[in-house]
Amino acid sequence: MPVNAQRGYMRLLRIAEHHARVVGVSTRSPWLKRIRFSAPELVESFDGHPGEWIRLWVPDSSKGGLLRQRGYTVAGFSYEGGWFDIDVVLHSPDGPASAWARAVRPGAEVVISFSRPKEHLGGTEPLTLLADTSSLPAVEAICEHLAAGSREIRVFLDAQGHDVAGLLSAPGARVVITEDPVAAFSSASPQEGGFVWAGLERSRVSALKAVLKAAGTPRSSVHAQAYWIKGRGFA
Ligand SMILES: Cc1cc2nc3c(=O)[nH]c(=O)nc-3n(C[C@H](O)[C@H](O)[C@H](O)COP(=O)(O)OP(=O)(O)OC[C@H]3O[C@@H](n4cnc5c(N)ncnc54)[C@H](O)[C@@H]3O)c2cc1C
C-alpha cells in the first residue's frame, strides 16, 4: 500500500494514532451517515469539548489505496462504553472519506489520529456560528453543550440544498438557513457578532475573514477553520 508522507510527519509531531473498530452504522438522512466506533483507549483521551474532532485515515482507491486523513467531529461518546460517533456527509462527487462511509459495515477497522484541539468558543459573549452540512455535527454539539446556559447563540447554516428541518438539533439557537452564511452574517451586523465560530468551505473562510477584518473584529474573537475545499480533495 502506498505511504502517505503526512502520516509520517504527524507521527514526528507525536500526534497519537489509535485503532478503532466500526460497531454501528445508521442513516440520519440519505446524505448523512452516523458511524459508531469502539476505541476505548482513544475515547479516554477525549475531554468532551464540543466540536472536538478526530482525523480518520481512509484509503483513496484512485491512488492505489493511499491513506488520506479527513477531519470528523465527535458527535457523541461514552467513557464507560468506550465508543464514539461521527456523522459523515455523503457528498457528490465522492471523496475517499464519503466513499468509505457509503460502503462501511460493522467490523471494519480503521486508524484514527487525535490531538486535543484548543478551546475555541470564547467566554460568555454572544456566539455566532457559521456552518454548512460538514459542520452541522459541530453546531449540534456546541448548541447542546451550551443549552443549559444563558448565552445568546445564532447560527447561519448553508444546508447545501438538503432539508434539515426535522434533522438539525440546535437547542437555544436562532437558526438562519441560507445559501451563503457569510453574506447573511455580513448583512446582519457583523460588529455585533460577539465570538464568531465558523466551519466552512475554504473560500468562504477567506470571505468571512475579510468581513470580520472590515468590521474590526479582533482575531481573539474568531475561530474560523476550512472544513473542505471546493473542487478538490482536502489533502
Ligand atoms: C475540524 C473538522 C471537522 C470536520 N467534521 C466533519 C463532520 O463531522 N462531518 C463531515 O461530514 N465532515 C466534516 N469535516 C469535513 C470533511 O473532513 C471534508 O468534507 C472532507 O473533505 C471529506 O473528505 P472526502 O474524502 O469525502 O472528500 P475530498 O477528497 O476532500 O473531496 C472530494 C470532492 O468532494 C468535495 N467535498 C468534500 N467535502 C464536501 C462537503 N462536505 N460537501 C460537498 N462537497 C464536498 C470536494 O470539493 C471535492 O470535489 C470536518 C473537517 C474538519 C477540518
PDB file of N, CA and C in Angstrom, residues 48-133:
ATOM      1  N   GLY A  48     -14.281  16.070  25.989  1.00  0.00           N
ATOM      2  CA  GLY A  48     -15.708  16.411  25.957  1.00  0.00           C
ATOM      3  C   GLY A  48     -15.983  17.815  25.477  1.00  0.00           C
ATOM      4  N   HIS A  49     -14.957  18.519  24.997  1.00  0.00           N
ATOM      5  CA  HIS A  49     -15.178  19.869  24.484  1.00  0.00           C
ATOM      6  C   HIS A  49     -16.004  19.786  23.202  1.00  0.00           C
ATOM      7  N   PRO A  50     -17.080  20.588  23.059  1.00  0.00           N
ATOM      8  CA  PRO A  50     -17.920  20.452  21.868  1.00  0.00           C
ATOM      9  C   PRO A  50     -17.160  20.860  20.610  1.00  0.00           C
ATOM     10  N   GLY A  51     -17.304  20.071  19.569  1.00  0.00           N
ATOM     11  CA  GLY A  51     -16.566  20.359  18.343  1.00  0.00           C
ATOM     12  C   GLY A  51     -15.235  19.635  18.309  1.00  0.00           C
ATOM     13  N   GLU A  52     -14.942  18.889  19.369  1.00  0.00           N
ATOM     14  CA  GLU A  52     -13.735  18.055  19.384  1.00  0.00           C
ATOM     15  C   GLU A  52     -13.760  17.153  18.137  1.00  0.00           C
ATOM     16  N   TRP A  53     -12.620  16.957  17.505  1.00  0.00           N
ATOM     17  CA  TRP A  53     -12.632  16.197  16.248  1.00  0.00           C
ATOM     18  C   TRP A  53     -11.443  15.260  16.132  1.00  0.00           C
ATOM     19  N   ILE A  54     -11.648  14.267  15.272  1.00  0.00           N
ATOM     20  CA  ILE A  54     -10.600  13.252  15.068  1.00  0.00           C
ATOM     21  C   ILE A  54     -10.172  13.282  13.600  1.00  0.00           C
ATOM     22  N   ARG A  55      -9.015  12.675  13.332  1.00  0.00           N
ATOM     23  CA  ARG A  55      -8.577  12.510  11.944  1.00  0.00           C
ATOM     24  C   ARG A  55      -8.728  11.041  11.581  1.00  0.00           C
ATOM     25  N   LEU A  56      -9.598  10.802  10.616  1.00  0.00           N
ATOM     26  CA  LEU A  56      -9.878   9.440  10.176  1.00  0.00           C
ATOM     27  C   LEU A  56      -9.002   9.137   8.960  1.00  0.00           C
ATOM     28  N   TRP A  57      -8.312   7.986   8.993  1.00  0.00           N
ATOM     29  CA  TRP A  57      -7.482   7.594   7.841  1.00  0.00           C
ATOM     30  C   TRP A  57      -8.273   6.630   6.969  1.00  0.00           C
ATOM     31  N   VAL A  58      -8.485   7.006   5.709  1.00  0.00           N
ATOM     32  CA  VAL A  58      -9.287   6.175   4.798  1.00  0.00           C
ATOM     33  C   VAL A  58      -8.510   5.958   3.494  1.00  0.00           C
ATOM     34  N   PRO A  59      -8.718   4.793   2.866  1.00  0.00           N
ATOM     35  CA  PRO A  59      -7.985   4.520   1.625  1.00  0.00           C
ATOM     36  C   PRO A  59      -8.554   5.292   0.435  1.00  0.00           C
ATOM     37  N   ASP A  60      -7.652   5.805  -0.392  1.00  0.00           N
ATOM     38  CA  ASP A  60      -8.048   6.517  -1.616  1.00  0.00           C
ATOM     39  C   ASP A  60      -7.911   5.534  -2.779  1.00  0.00           C
ATOM     40  N   SER A  61      -9.046   5.040  -3.284  1.00  0.00           N
ATOM     41  CA  SER A  61      -8.978   3.997  -4.321  1.00  0.00           C
ATOM     42  C   SER A  61      -8.390   4.542  -5.619  1.00  0.00           C
ATOM     43  N   SER A  62      -8.471   5.875  -5.831  1.00  0.00           N
ATOM     44  CA  SER A  62      -7.912   6.443  -7.067  1.00  0.00           C
ATOM     45  C   SER A  62      -6.393   6.526  -7.001  1.00  0.00           C
ATOM     46  N   LYS A  63      -5.819   6.263  -5.829  1.00  0.00           N
ATOM     47  CA  LYS A  63      -4.348   6.316  -5.666  1.00  0.00           C
ATOM     48  C   LYS A  63      -3.838   5.002  -5.080  1.00  0.00           C
ATOM     49  N   GLY A  64      -4.442   3.899  -5.514  1.00  0.00           N
ATOM     50  CA  GLY A  64      -3.959   2.577  -5.111  1.00  0.00           C
ATOM     51  C   GLY A  64      -4.093   2.299  -3.629  1.00  0.00           C
ATOM     52  N   GLY A  65      -5.040   2.961  -2.977  1.00  0.00           N
ATOM     53  CA  GLY A  65      -5.270   2.675  -1.556  1.00  0.00           C
ATOM     54  C   GLY A  65      -4.460   3.561  -0.617  1.00  0.00           C
ATOM     55  N   LEU A  66      -3.788   4.588  -1.155  1.00  0.00           N
ATOM     56  CA  LEU A  66      -3.058   5.547  -0.308  1.00  0.00           C
ATOM     57  C   LEU A  66      -3.991   6.050   0.791  1.00  0.00           C
ATOM     58  N   LEU A  67      -3.490   6.046   2.038  1.00  0.00           N
ATOM     59  CA  LEU A  67      -4.350   6.504   3.126  1.00  0.00           C
ATOM     60  C   LEU A  67      -4.399   8.027   3.173  1.00  0.00           C
ATOM     61  N   ARG A  68      -5.607   8.566   3.261  1.00  0.00           N
ATOM     62  CA  ARG A  68      -5.815  10.016   3.372  1.00  0.00           C
ATOM     63  C   ARG A  68      -6.430  10.299   4.734  1.00  0.00           C
ATOM     64  N   GLN A  69      -6.056  11.437   5.315  1.00  0.00           N
ATOM     65  CA  GLN A  69      -6.711  11.781   6.583  1.00  0.00           C
ATOM     66  C   GLN A  69      -7.779  12.838   6.346  1.00  0.00           C
ATOM     67  N   ARG A  70      -8.907  12.663   7.028  1.00  0.00           N
ATOM     68  CA  ARG A  70     -10.017  13.603   6.912  1.00  0.00           C
ATOM     69  C   ARG A  70     -10.559  13.885   8.318  1.00  0.00           C
ATOM     70  N   GLY A  71     -10.918  15.146   8.576  1.00  0.00           N
ATOM     71  CA  GLY A  71     -11.400  15.537   9.897  1.00  0.00           C
ATOM     72  C   GLY A  71     -12.874  15.200  10.090  1.00  0.00           C
ATOM     73  N   TYR A  72     -13.231  14.684  11.248  1.00  0.00           N
ATOM     74  CA  TYR A  72     -14.643  14.443  11.595  1.00  0.00           C
ATOM     75  C   TYR A  72     -14.896  14.779  13.061  1.00  0.00           C
ATOM     76  N   THR A  73     -16.014  15.449  13.288  1.00  0.00           N
ATOM     77  CA  THR A  73     -16.390  15.898  14.629  1.00  0.00           C
ATOM     78  C   THR A  73     -16.924  14.736  15.451  1.00  0.00           C
ATOM     79  N   VAL A  74     -16.546  14.709  16.718  1.00  0.00           N
ATOM     80  CA  VAL A  74     -17.098  13.691  17.621  1.00  0.00           C
ATOM     81  C   VAL A  74     -18.541  14.103  17.936  1.00  0.00           C
ATOM     82  N   ALA A  75     -19.487  13.320  17.429  1.00  0.00           N
ATOM     83  CA  ALA A  75     -20.906  13.691  17.570  1.00  0.00           C
ATOM     84  C   ALA A  75     -21.484  13.183  18.882  1.00  0.00           C
ATOM     85  N   GLY A  76     -20.798  12.262  19.531  1.00  0.00           N
ATOM     86  CA  GLY A  76     -21.235  11.725  20.820  1.00  0.00           C
ATOM     87  C   GLY A  76     -20.235  10.661  21.233  1.00  0.00           C
ATOM     88  N   PHE A  77     -20.124  10.432  22.554  1.00  0.00           N
ATOM     89  CA  PHE A  77     -19.211   9.376  23.003  1.00  0.00           C
ATOM     90  C   PHE A  77     -19.592   8.922  24.398  1.00  0.00           C
ATOM     91  N   SER A  78     -19.045   7.777  24.794  1.00  0.00           N
ATOM     92  CA  SER A  78     -19.274   7.258  26.148  1.00  0.00           C
ATOM     93  C   SER A  78     -17.947   6.779  26.713  1.00  0.00           C
ATOM     94  N   TYR A  79     -17.537   7.385  27.845  1.00  0.00           N
ATOM     95  CA  TYR A  79     -16.317   6.898  28.506  1.00  0.00           C
ATOM     96  C   TYR A  79     -16.523   5.462  28.967  1.00  0.00           C
ATOM     97  N   GLU A  80     -17.722   5.185  29.529  1.00  0.00           N
ATOM     98  CA  GLU A  80     -17.996   3.847  30.077  1.00  0.00           C
ATOM     99  C   GLU A  80     -18.025   2.804  28.963  1.00  0.00           C
ATOM    100  N   GLY A  81     -18.693   3.162  27.862  1.00  0.00           N
ATOM    101  CA  GLY A  81     -18.867   2.192  26.772  1.00  0.00           C
ATOM    102  C   GLY A  81     -17.667   2.117  25.837  1.00  0.00           C
ATOM    103  N   GLY A  82     -16.769   3.116  25.912  1.00  0.00           N
ATOM    104  CA  GLY A  82     -15.579   3.109  25.051  1.00  0.00           C
ATOM    105  C   GLY A  82     -15.900   3.324  23.583  1.00  0.00           C
ATOM    106  N   TRP A  83     -17.063   3.962  23.298  1.00  0.00           N
ATOM    107  CA  TRP A  83     -17.427   4.190  21.893  1.00  0.00           C
ATOM    108  C   TRP A  83     -17.567   5.681  21.612  1.00  0.00           C
ATOM    109  N   PHE A  84     -17.505   6.030  20.310  1.00  0.00           N
ATOM    110  CA  PHE A  84     -17.840   7.388  19.893  1.00  0.00           C
ATOM    111  C   PHE A  84     -18.474   7.347  18.512  1.00  0.00           C
ATOM    112  N   ASP A  85     -19.235   8.423  18.189  1.00  0.00           N
ATOM    113  CA  ASP A  85     -19.931   8.531  16.904  1.00  0.00           C
ATOM    114  C   ASP A  85     -19.365   9.680  16.081  1.00  0.00           C
ATOM    115  N   ILE A  86     -19.390   9.500  14.753  1.00  0.00           N
ATOM    116  CA  ILE A  86     -19.207  10.634  13.843  1.00  0.00           C
ATOM    117  C   ILE A  86     -20.372  10.619  12.842  1.00  0.00           C
ATOM    118  N   ASP A  87     -20.693  11.791  12.299  1.00  0.00           N
ATOM    119  CA  ASP A  87     -21.707  11.897  11.248  1.00  0.00           C
ATOM    120  C   ASP A  87     -21.001  12.334   9.973  1.00  0.00           C
ATOM    121  N   VAL A  88     -21.090  11.517   8.941  1.00  0.00           N
ATOM    122  CA  VAL A  88     -20.340  11.777   7.708  1.00  0.00           C
ATOM    123  C   VAL A  88     -21.293  12.205   6.589  1.00  0.00           C
ATOM    124  N   VAL A  89     -21.020  13.367   5.991  1.00  0.00           N
ATOM    125  CA  VAL A  89     -21.798  13.817   4.828  1.00  0.00           C
ATOM    126  C   VAL A  89     -21.406  12.967   3.617  1.00  0.00           C
ATOM    127  N   LEU A  90     -22.418  12.418   2.935  1.00  0.00           N
ATOM    128  CA  LEU A  90     -22.175  11.684   1.683  1.00  0.00           C
ATOM    129  C   LEU A  90     -22.366  12.697   0.558  1.00  0.00           C
ATOM    130  N   HIS A  91     -21.266  13.197   0.041  1.00  0.00           N
ATOM    131  CA  HIS A  91     -21.383  14.278  -0.936  1.00  0.00           C
ATOM    132  C   HIS A  91     -21.079  13.772  -2.337  1.00  0.00           C
ATOM    133  N   SER A  92     -21.356  14.646  -3.303  1.00  0.00           N
ATOM    134  CA  SER A  92     -21.110  14.288  -4.692  1.00  0.00           C
ATOM    135  C   SER A  92     -20.382  15.461  -5.372  1.00  0.00           C
ATOM    136  N   PRO A  93     -19.217  15.252  -6.005  1.00  0.00           N
ATOM    137  CA  PRO A  93     -18.554  13.961  -6.177  1.00  0.00           C
ATOM    138  C   PRO A  93     -18.056  13.401  -4.838  1.00  0.00           C
ATOM    139  N   ASP A  94     -17.919  12.079  -4.801  1.00  0.00           N
ATOM    140  CA  ASP A  94     -17.372  11.423  -3.622  1.00  0.00           C
ATOM    141  C   ASP A  94     -15.912  11.758  -3.436  1.00  0.00           C
ATOM    142  N   GLY A  95     -15.446  11.669  -2.213  1.00  0.00           N
ATOM    143  CA  GLY A  95     -14.014  11.658  -1.935  1.00  0.00           C
ATOM    144  C   GLY A  95     -13.738  10.355  -1.215  1.00  0.00           C
ATOM    145  N   PRO A  96     -12.485  10.086  -0.847  1.00  0.00           N
ATOM    146  CA  PRO A  96     -12.174   8.835  -0.156  1.00  0.00           C
ATOM    147  C   PRO A  96     -13.025   8.621   1.106  1.00  0.00           C
ATOM    148  N   ALA A  97     -13.252   9.698   1.874  1.00  0.00           N
ATOM    149  CA  ALA A  97     -13.986   9.514   3.139  1.00  0.00           C
ATOM    150  C   ALA A  97     -15.470   9.261   2.902  1.00  0.00           C
ATOM    151  N   SER A  98     -16.084  10.027   1.994  1.00  0.00           N
ATOM    152  CA  SER A  98     -17.516   9.798   1.779  1.00  0.00           C
ATOM    153  C   SER A  98     -17.738   8.448   1.098  1.00  0.00           C
ATOM    154  N   ALA A  99     -16.823   8.036   0.221  1.00  0.00           N
ATOM    155  CA  ALA A  99     -16.953   6.715  -0.418  1.00  0.00           C
ATOM    156  C   ALA A  99     -16.812   5.610   0.635  1.00  0.00           C
ATOM    157  N   TRP A 100     -15.855   5.804   1.544  1.00  0.00           N
ATOM    158  CA  TRP A 100     -15.655   4.814   2.613  1.00  0.00           C
ATOM    159  C   TRP A 100     -16.918   4.708   3.470  1.00  0.00           C
ATOM    160  N   ALA A 101     -17.489   5.863   3.813  1.00  0.00           N
ATOM    161  CA  ALA A 101     -18.672   5.868   4.685  1.00  0.00           C
ATOM    162  C   ALA A 101     -19.880   5.227   4.005  1.00  0.00           C
ATOM    163  N   ARG A 102     -20.016   5.434   2.701  1.00  0.00           N
ATOM    164  CA  ARG A 102     -21.138   4.817   1.967  1.00  0.00           C
ATOM    165  C   ARG A 102     -21.090   3.297   2.088  1.00  0.00           C
ATOM    166  N   ALA A 103     -19.872   2.738   2.032  1.00  0.00           N
ATOM    167  CA  ALA A 103     -19.715   1.286   1.919  1.00  0.00           C
ATOM    168  C   ALA A 103     -19.470   0.594   3.257  1.00  0.00           C
ATOM    169  N   VAL A 104     -19.133   1.346   4.297  1.00  0.00           N
ATOM    170  CA  VAL A 104     -18.614   0.707   5.516  1.00  0.00           C
ATOM    171  C   VAL A 104     -19.676  -0.134   6.236  1.00  0.00           C
ATOM    172  N   ARG A 105     -19.220  -1.221   6.834  1.00  0.00           N
ATOM    173  CA  ARG A 105     -20.093  -2.131   7.592  1.00  0.00           C
ATOM    174  C   ARG A 105     -19.458  -2.372   8.961  1.00  0.00           C
ATOM    175  N   PRO A 106     -20.259  -2.750   9.952  1.00  0.00           N
ATOM    176  CA  PRO A 106     -19.681  -3.093  11.263  1.00  0.00           C
ATOM    177  C   PRO A 106     -18.596  -4.156  11.100  1.00  0.00           C
ATOM    178  N   GLY A 107     -17.552  -3.992  11.888  1.00  0.00           N
ATOM    179  CA  GLY A 107     -16.422  -4.922  11.814  1.00  0.00           C
ATOM    180  C   GLY A 107     -15.216  -4.298  11.136  1.00  0.00           C
ATOM    181  N   ALA A 108     -15.436  -3.221  10.345  1.00  0.00           N
ATOM    182  CA  ALA A 108     -14.304  -2.572   9.661  1.00  0.00           C
ATOM    183  C   ALA A 108     -13.339  -1.968  10.682  1.00  0.00           C
ATOM    184  N   GLU A 109     -12.047  -2.054  10.373  1.00  0.00           N
ATOM    185  CA  GLU A 109     -11.017  -1.496  11.260  1.00  0.00           C
ATOM    186  C   GLU A 109     -10.413  -0.261  10.600  1.00  0.00           C
ATOM    187  N   VAL A 110     -10.151   0.769  11.392  1.00  0.00           N
ATOM    188  CA  VAL A 110      -9.507   1.977  10.860  1.00  0.00           C
ATOM    189  C   VAL A 110      -8.475   2.508  11.851  1.00  0.00           C
ATOM    190  N   VAL A 111      -7.624   3.383  11.320  1.00  0.00           N
ATOM    191  CA  VAL A 111      -6.691   4.104  12.194  1.00  0.00           C
ATOM    192  C   VAL A 111      -7.200   5.533  12.317  1.00  0.00           C
ATOM    193  N   ILE A 112      -7.097   6.056  13.536  1.00  0.00           N
ATOM    194  CA  ILE A 112      -7.563   7.425  13.809  1.00  0.00           C
ATOM    195  C   ILE A 112      -6.461   8.165  14.545  1.00  0.00           C
ATOM    196  N   SER A 113      -6.180   9.383  14.104  1.00  0.00           N
ATOM    197  CA  SER A 113      -5.231  10.228  14.825  1.00  0.00           C
ATOM    198  C   SER A 113      -6.013  11.253  15.631  1.00  0.00           C
ATOM    199  N   PHE A 114      -5.464  11.584  16.770  1.00  0.00           N
ATOM    200  CA  PHE A 114      -6.174  12.542  17.621  1.00  0.00           C
ATOM    201  C   PHE A 114      -5.181  13.399  18.391  1.00  0.00           C
ATOM    202  N   SER A 115      -5.410  14.708  18.329  1.00  0.00           N
ATOM    203  CA  SER A 115      -4.674  15.621  19.213  1.00  0.00           C
ATOM    204  C   SER A 115      -5.705  16.572  19.777  1.00  0.00           C
ATOM    205  N   ARG A 116      -5.562  16.932  21.028  1.00  0.00           N
ATOM    206  CA  ARG A 116      -6.568  17.793  21.662  1.00  0.00           C
ATOM    207  C   ARG A 116      -6.613  19.155  20.985  1.00  0.00           C
ATOM    208  N   PRO A 117      -7.798  19.531  20.425  1.00  0.00           N
ATOM    209  CA  PRO A 117      -7.878  20.882  19.846  1.00  0.00           C
ATOM    210  C   PRO A 117      -7.908  21.933  20.944  1.00  0.00           C
ATOM    211  N   LYS A 118      -7.574  23.182  20.548  1.00  0.00           N
ATOM    212  CA  LYS A 118      -7.645  24.276  21.531  1.00  0.00           C
ATOM    213  C   LYS A 118      -9.101  24.627  21.777  1.00  0.00           C
ATOM    214  N   GLU A 119      -9.395  25.148  22.970  1.00  0.00           N
ATOM    215  CA  GLU A 119     -10.744  25.660  23.263  1.00  0.00           C
ATOM    216  C   GLU A 119     -11.030  26.771  22.250  1.00  0.00           C
ATOM    217  N   HIS A 120     -12.245  26.869  21.738  1.00  0.00           N
ATOM    218  CA  HIS A 120     -12.463  27.811  20.644  1.00  0.00           C
ATOM    219  C   HIS A 120     -13.873  28.392  20.604  1.00  0.00           C
ATOM    220  N   LEU A 121     -14.438  28.696  21.759  1.00  0.00           N
ATOM    221  CA  LEU A 121     -15.806  29.225  21.736  1.00  0.00           C
ATOM    222  C   LEU A 121     -15.954  30.534  22.489  1.00  0.00           C
ATOM    223  N   GLY A 122     -14.831  31.112  22.920  1.00  0.00           N
ATOM    224  CA  GLY A 122     -14.912  32.360  23.659  1.00  0.00           C
ATOM    225  C   GLY A 122     -15.441  32.148  25.062  1.00  0.00           C
ATOM    226  N   GLY A 123     -16.001  33.235  25.645  1.00  0.00           N
ATOM    227  CA  GLY A 123     -16.451  33.177  27.043  1.00  0.00           C
ATOM    228  C   GLY A 123     -17.958  33.205  27.167  1.00  0.00           C
ATOM    229  N   THR A 124     -18.467  34.371  27.618  1.00  0.00           N
ATOM    230  CA  THR A 124     -19.916  34.462  27.856  1.00  0.00           C
ATOM    231  C   THR A 124     -20.611  35.362  26.838  1.00  0.00           C
ATOM    232  N   GLU A 125     -19.812  35.980  25.956  1.00  0.00           N
ATOM    233  CA  GLU A 125     -20.386  36.893  24.967  1.00  0.00           C
ATOM    234  C   GLU A 125     -21.302  36.141  23.994  1.00  0.00           C
ATOM    235  N   PRO A 126     -22.179  36.866  23.257  1.00  0.00           N
ATOM    236  CA  PRO A 126     -22.997  36.188  22.258  1.00  0.00           C
ATOM    237  C   PRO A 126     -22.109  35.392  21.289  1.00  0.00           C
ATOM    238  N   LEU A 127     -22.650  34.307  20.785  1.00  0.00           N
ATOM    239  CA  LEU A 127     -21.880  33.415  19.920  1.00  0.00           C
ATOM    240  C   LEU A 127     -22.576  33.292  18.572  1.00  0.00           C
ATOM    241  N   THR A 128     -21.801  33.484  17.505  1.00  0.00           N
ATOM    242  CA  THR A 128     -22.345  33.296  16.152  1.00  0.00           C
ATOM    243  C   THR A 128     -21.636  32.124  15.496  1.00  0.00           C
ATOM    244  N   LEU A 129     -22.419  31.189  14.960  1.00  0.00           N
ATOM    245  CA  LEU A 129     -21.846  30.020  14.295  1.00  0.00           C
ATOM    246  C   LEU A 129     -22.168  30.089  12.807  1.00  0.00           C
ATOM    247  N   LEU A 130     -21.147  29.966  11.958  1.00  0.00           N
ATOM    248  CA  LEU A 130     -21.371  29.906  10.504  1.00  0.00           C
ATOM    249  C   LEU A 130     -20.992  28.505  10.047  1.00  0.00           C
ATOM    250  N   ALA A 131     -21.929  27.843   9.358  1.00  0.00           N
ATOM    251  CA  ALA A 131     -21.725  26.422   9.120  1.00  0.00           C
ATOM    252  C   ALA A 131     -22.354  25.984   7.813  1.00  0.00           C
ATOM    253  N   ASP A 132     -21.960  24.765   7.401  1.00  0.00           N
ATOM    254  CA  ASP A 132     -22.682  24.072   6.323  1.00  0.00           C
ATOM    255  C   ASP A 132     -22.890  22.645   6.802  1.00  0.00           C
ATOM    256  N   THR A 133     -23.226  21.726   5.890  1.00  0.00           N
ATOM    257  CA  THR A 133     -23.565  20.383   6.379  1.00  0.00           C
ATOM    258  C   THR A 133     -22.362  19.695   7.028  1.00  0.00           C
TER     259      THR A 133
END
